[in-house]
Amino acid sequence: MQQVENFYKELPEVAYQKVTLPESIVVDHIKTLAYTAEVKRTVYAVSYNETAGYKALVNTNAAGFQGDNARWAHRWDNFITATTVNNENMTGNARRFLVFASWQNSIDMLAYYMHARGIYVGGNALDFANINPVGPAKQASVPNEKDKLLQVDLFTAYLRAWVLGDASAQPRLQDIEDFTLLYNKAADLFV
């Protein structure tokens, strides 16, 4: 296997497996979480985005958690069972992904971090994304689409604090539009 930094050396490295889940079971699990509807909507949109619509989980990882930059909080150690190396979709670079005891554990961990980092509408993402508060959908600044509302703050917070780790990153309009569609779908699922 490729040599990629490993902050979980005590765990086995297993072969990559592309896993598919029915969206309905993920939705059902997110509904059981003890978070507000706003956090659940973000968890859905992020996990859906990270897994290409639940068609490309990295083993049991439904949130793109990686183990090559640092360790995550120790409270999650009992749920992380292995690591695997696979090329990241965004960059094509080899990355070390966490493998969980169950895909539900990765969703639970995602919900914890989305809430803790303020990556939800109404959240305080100042520390991680330089946005406080994360506002509701805003008017689009797109010619001929004045009535279009987009999740600019939420996607920017996600991009900065989760995807890139760069508090000054600027999102592309197409990415904001795509994420807004996911969020709007989530708004119907989690009320």
Short mmCIF file of C-alpha atoms in Angstrom, two decimals:
data_model
loop_
_atom_site.label_atom_id
_atom_site.label_comp_id
_atom_site.label_asym_id
_atom_site.label_seq_id
_atom_site.Cartn_x
_atom_site.Cartn_y
_atom_site.Cartn_z
CA MET A 1 0.00 0.00 0.00
CA GLN A 2 1.03 3.60 -0.50
CA GLN A 3 2.95 5.39 2.23
CA VAL A 4 0.68 8.02 3.74
CA GLU A 5 1.05 9.64 7.17
CA ASN A 6 -0.75 7.65 9.85
CA PHE A 7 -1.91 9.06 13.19
CA TYR A 8 -3.58 5.73 14.01
CA LYS A 9 -0.56 3.42 13.80
CA GLU A 10 -1.99 1.12 16.48
CA LEU A 11 -4.88 0.19 14.18
CA PRO A 12 -4.69 -2.21 11.23
CA GLU A 13 -4.59 -0.88 7.70
CA VAL A 14 -7.27 -2.62 5.64
CA ALA A 15 -8.01 -2.71 1.94
CA TYR A 16 -10.20 0.03 0.51
CA GLN A 17 -13.79 -0.97 -0.22
CA LYS A 18 -16.33 1.19 -2.03
CA VAL A 19 -19.57 0.79 -0.08
CA THR A 20 -23.07 1.82 -1.13
CA LEU A 21 -25.92 2.53 1.28
CA PRO A 22 -29.61 3.11 0.64
CA GLU A 23 -30.24 6.79 1.31
CA SER A 24 -33.35 5.95 3.32
CA ILE A 25 -31.41 4.15 6.07
CA VAL A 26 -29.02 7.07 6.44
CA VAL A 27 -31.94 9.49 6.67
CA ASP A 28 -33.58 7.25 9.28
CA HIS A 29 -30.38 7.23 11.34
CA ILE A 30 -29.89 11.00 11.15
CA LYS A 31 -33.47 11.46 12.36
CA THR A 32 -32.56 9.61 15.59
CA LEU A 33 -29.72 11.99 16.47
CA ALA A 34 -30.20 14.34 19.42
CA TYR A 35 -29.46 17.53 17.48
CA THR A 36 -31.56 20.34 16.09
CA ALA A 37 -33.08 20.10 12.63
CA GLU A 38 -30.48 22.61 11.38
CA VAL A 39 -27.59 20.36 12.45
CA LYS A 40 -29.30 17.28 10.99
CA ARG A 41 -29.78 19.10 7.67
CA THR A 42 -26.08 19.90 7.54
CA VAL A 43 -25.12 16.34 8.46
CA TYR A 44 -27.28 15.04 5.62
CA ALA A 45 -25.94 17.53 3.06
CA VAL A 46 -22.30 16.97 4.06
CA SER A 47 -22.50 13.17 4.25
CA TYR A 48 -24.40 13.02 0.95
CA ASN A 49 -21.78 15.27 -0.66
CA GLU A 50 -18.83 13.36 0.82
CA THR A 51 -20.14 10.00 -0.42
CA ALA A 52 -21.56 10.88 -3.85
CA GLY A 53 -25.10 10.30 -2.68
CA TYR A 54 -24.20 7.34 -0.42
CA LYS A 55 -22.87 5.48 -3.46
CA ALA A 56 -19.17 5.76 -2.56
CA LEU A 57 -18.47 5.41 1.14
CA VAL A 58 -14.86 4.66 2.01
CA ASN A 59 -15.44 1.34 3.78
CA THR A 60 -17.70 2.36 6.71
CA ASN A 61 -16.76 6.04 6.55
CA ALA A 62 -19.78 8.11 5.47
CA ALA A 63 -18.19 11.48 6.15
CA GLY A 64 -14.70 11.55 4.67
CA PHE A 65 -12.88 11.42 8.03
CA GLN A 66 -9.13 11.14 7.53
CA GLY A 67 -6.34 10.00 9.80
CA ASP A 68 -3.30 11.48 8.08
CA ASN A 69 -3.36 15.04 9.47
CA ALA A 70 -3.95 14.52 13.18
CA ARG A 71 -5.88 12.38 15.64
CA TRP A 72 -9.51 13.12 16.29
CA ALA A 73 -10.84 13.51 19.84
CA HIS A 74 -10.23 10.43 21.99
CA ARG A 75 -13.96 10.09 22.67
CA TRP A 76 -14.21 8.47 19.19
CA ASP A 77 -11.32 6.00 19.56
CA ASN A 78 -13.56 3.03 20.39
CA PHE A 79 -15.53 3.55 17.17
CA ILE A 80 -12.52 3.75 14.82
CA THR A 81 -11.36 0.22 14.02
CA ALA A 82 -8.85 0.60 11.17
CA THR A 83 -7.58 2.89 8.43
CA THR A 84 -7.44 2.54 4.67
CA VAL A 85 -5.58 4.41 1.95
CA ASN A 86 -7.41 5.68 -1.10
CA ASN A 87 -7.16 8.60 -3.48
CA GLU A 88 -9.16 11.63 -2.42
CA ASN A 89 -11.76 12.74 -4.95
CA MET A 90 -11.00 16.45 -4.79
CA THR A 91 -7.22 16.31 -5.30
CA GLY A 92 -6.57 12.77 -6.47
CA ASN A 93 -3.90 12.48 -3.76
CA ALA A 94 -3.54 9.35 -1.65
CA ARG A 95 -5.09 9.93 1.80
CA ARG A 96 -5.57 7.81 4.89
CA PHE A 97 -9.25 7.42 5.75
CA LEU A 98 -10.69 6.18 9.01
CA VAL A 99 -12.69 2.96 9.07
CA PHE A 100 -15.44 2.78 11.68
CA ALA A 101 -17.11 -0.09 13.51
CA SER A 102 -20.25 0.96 11.63
CA TRP A 103 -21.24 3.65 9.15
CA GLN A 104 -23.60 4.98 11.84
CA ASN A 105 -20.57 5.79 14.01
CA SER A 106 -19.17 8.02 11.26
CA ILE A 107 -22.50 9.87 10.96
CA ASP A 108 -22.62 10.30 14.75
CA MET A 109 -19.09 11.72 14.71
CA LEU A 110 -19.95 14.02 11.82
CA ALA A 111 -22.96 15.38 13.71
CA TYR A 112 -20.79 16.02 16.75
CA TYR A 113 -18.23 17.99 14.72
CA MET A 114 -20.76 19.93 12.64
CA HIS A 115 -22.38 21.07 15.90
CA ALA A 116 -19.12 21.70 17.73
CA ARG A 117 -17.64 23.71 14.86
CA GLY A 118 -20.83 25.69 14.26
CA ILE A 119 -21.28 24.44 10.71
CA TYR A 120 -25.06 24.78 10.56
CA VAL A 121 -27.50 27.62 9.97
CA GLY A 122 -27.42 29.67 13.17
CA GLY A 123 -24.07 28.24 14.26
CA ASN A 124 -20.95 30.15 15.23
CA ALA A 125 -18.24 29.06 12.80
CA LEU A 126 -15.96 31.98 13.67
CA ASP A 127 -13.07 29.86 14.99
CA PHE A 128 -12.95 27.53 12.01
CA ALA A 129 -14.42 29.45 9.08
CA ASN A 130 -14.47 33.13 10.11
CA ILE A 131 -18.29 33.25 9.88
CA ASN A 132 -20.53 34.25 12.78
CA PRO A 133 -23.34 33.57 12.69
CA VAL A 134 -23.88 31.17 9.82
CA GLY A 135 -26.82 32.93 8.22
CA PRO A 136 -29.82 31.56 6.40
CA ALA A 137 -30.06 31.40 2.62
CA LYS A 138 -29.24 34.68 0.86
CA GLN A 139 -30.29 36.32 -2.38
CA ALA A 140 -28.16 35.14 -5.24
CA SER A 141 -25.85 37.59 -6.89
CA VAL A 142 -26.44 35.87 -10.20
CA PRO A 143 -27.67 37.85 -13.20
CA ASN A 144 -31.30 37.07 -14.09
CA GLU A 145 -31.75 34.98 -10.93
CA LYS A 146 -32.60 37.60 -8.30
CA ASP A 147 -35.13 35.35 -6.57
CA LYS A 148 -32.72 32.47 -6.12
CA LEU A 149 -31.77 31.86 -2.48
CA LEU A 150 -28.43 30.16 -1.84
CA GLN A 151 -26.78 28.69 1.23
CA VAL A 152 -23.69 30.89 0.86
CA ASP A 153 -22.67 31.05 4.55
CA LEU A 154 -23.31 27.36 5.22
CA PHE A 155 -21.40 26.10 2.19
CA THR A 156 -18.56 28.56 2.85
CA ALA A 157 -18.32 27.35 6.47
CA TYR A 158 -18.30 23.72 5.26
CA LEU A 159 -15.66 24.45 2.63
CA ARG A 160 -13.41 26.40 4.99
CA ALA A 161 -13.74 24.38 8.17
CA TRP A 162 -14.24 20.87 6.80
CA VAL A 163 -13.05 20.48 3.22
CA LEU A 164 -10.02 22.77 2.95
CA GLY A 165 -9.14 23.93 6.47
CA ASP A 166 -8.56 27.44 5.12
CA ALA A 167 -10.56 30.21 6.83
CA SER A 168 -10.19 32.50 3.83
CA ALA A 169 -11.17 30.07 1.04
CA GLN A 170 -13.76 31.36 -1.43
CA PRO A 171 -16.31 28.93 -2.85
CA ARG A 172 -17.32 28.60 -6.48
CA LEU A 173 -20.90 29.57 -7.33
CA GLN A 174 -21.64 26.15 -8.88
CA ASP A 175 -20.57 24.41 -5.66
CA ILE A 176 -22.82 26.71 -3.60
CA GLU A 177 -25.74 25.98 -5.94
CA ASP A 178 -25.18 22.21 -5.74
CA PHE A 179 -24.92 22.30 -1.94
CA THR A 180 -28.04 24.45 -1.71
CA LEU A 181 -29.99 21.77 -3.59
CA LEU A 182 -28.84 19.19 -1.04
CA TYR A 183 -29.70 21.47 1.84
CA ASN A 184 -33.16 22.19 0.44
CA LYS A 185 -33.79 18.46 0.15
CA ALA A 186 -32.62 18.07 3.76
CA ALA A 187 -34.99 20.82 4.87
CA ASP A 188 -37.87 18.66 3.64
CA LEU A 189 -36.50 15.57 5.41
CA PHE A 190 -35.61 17.10 8.78
CA VAL A 191 -38.24 19.43 10.22
#
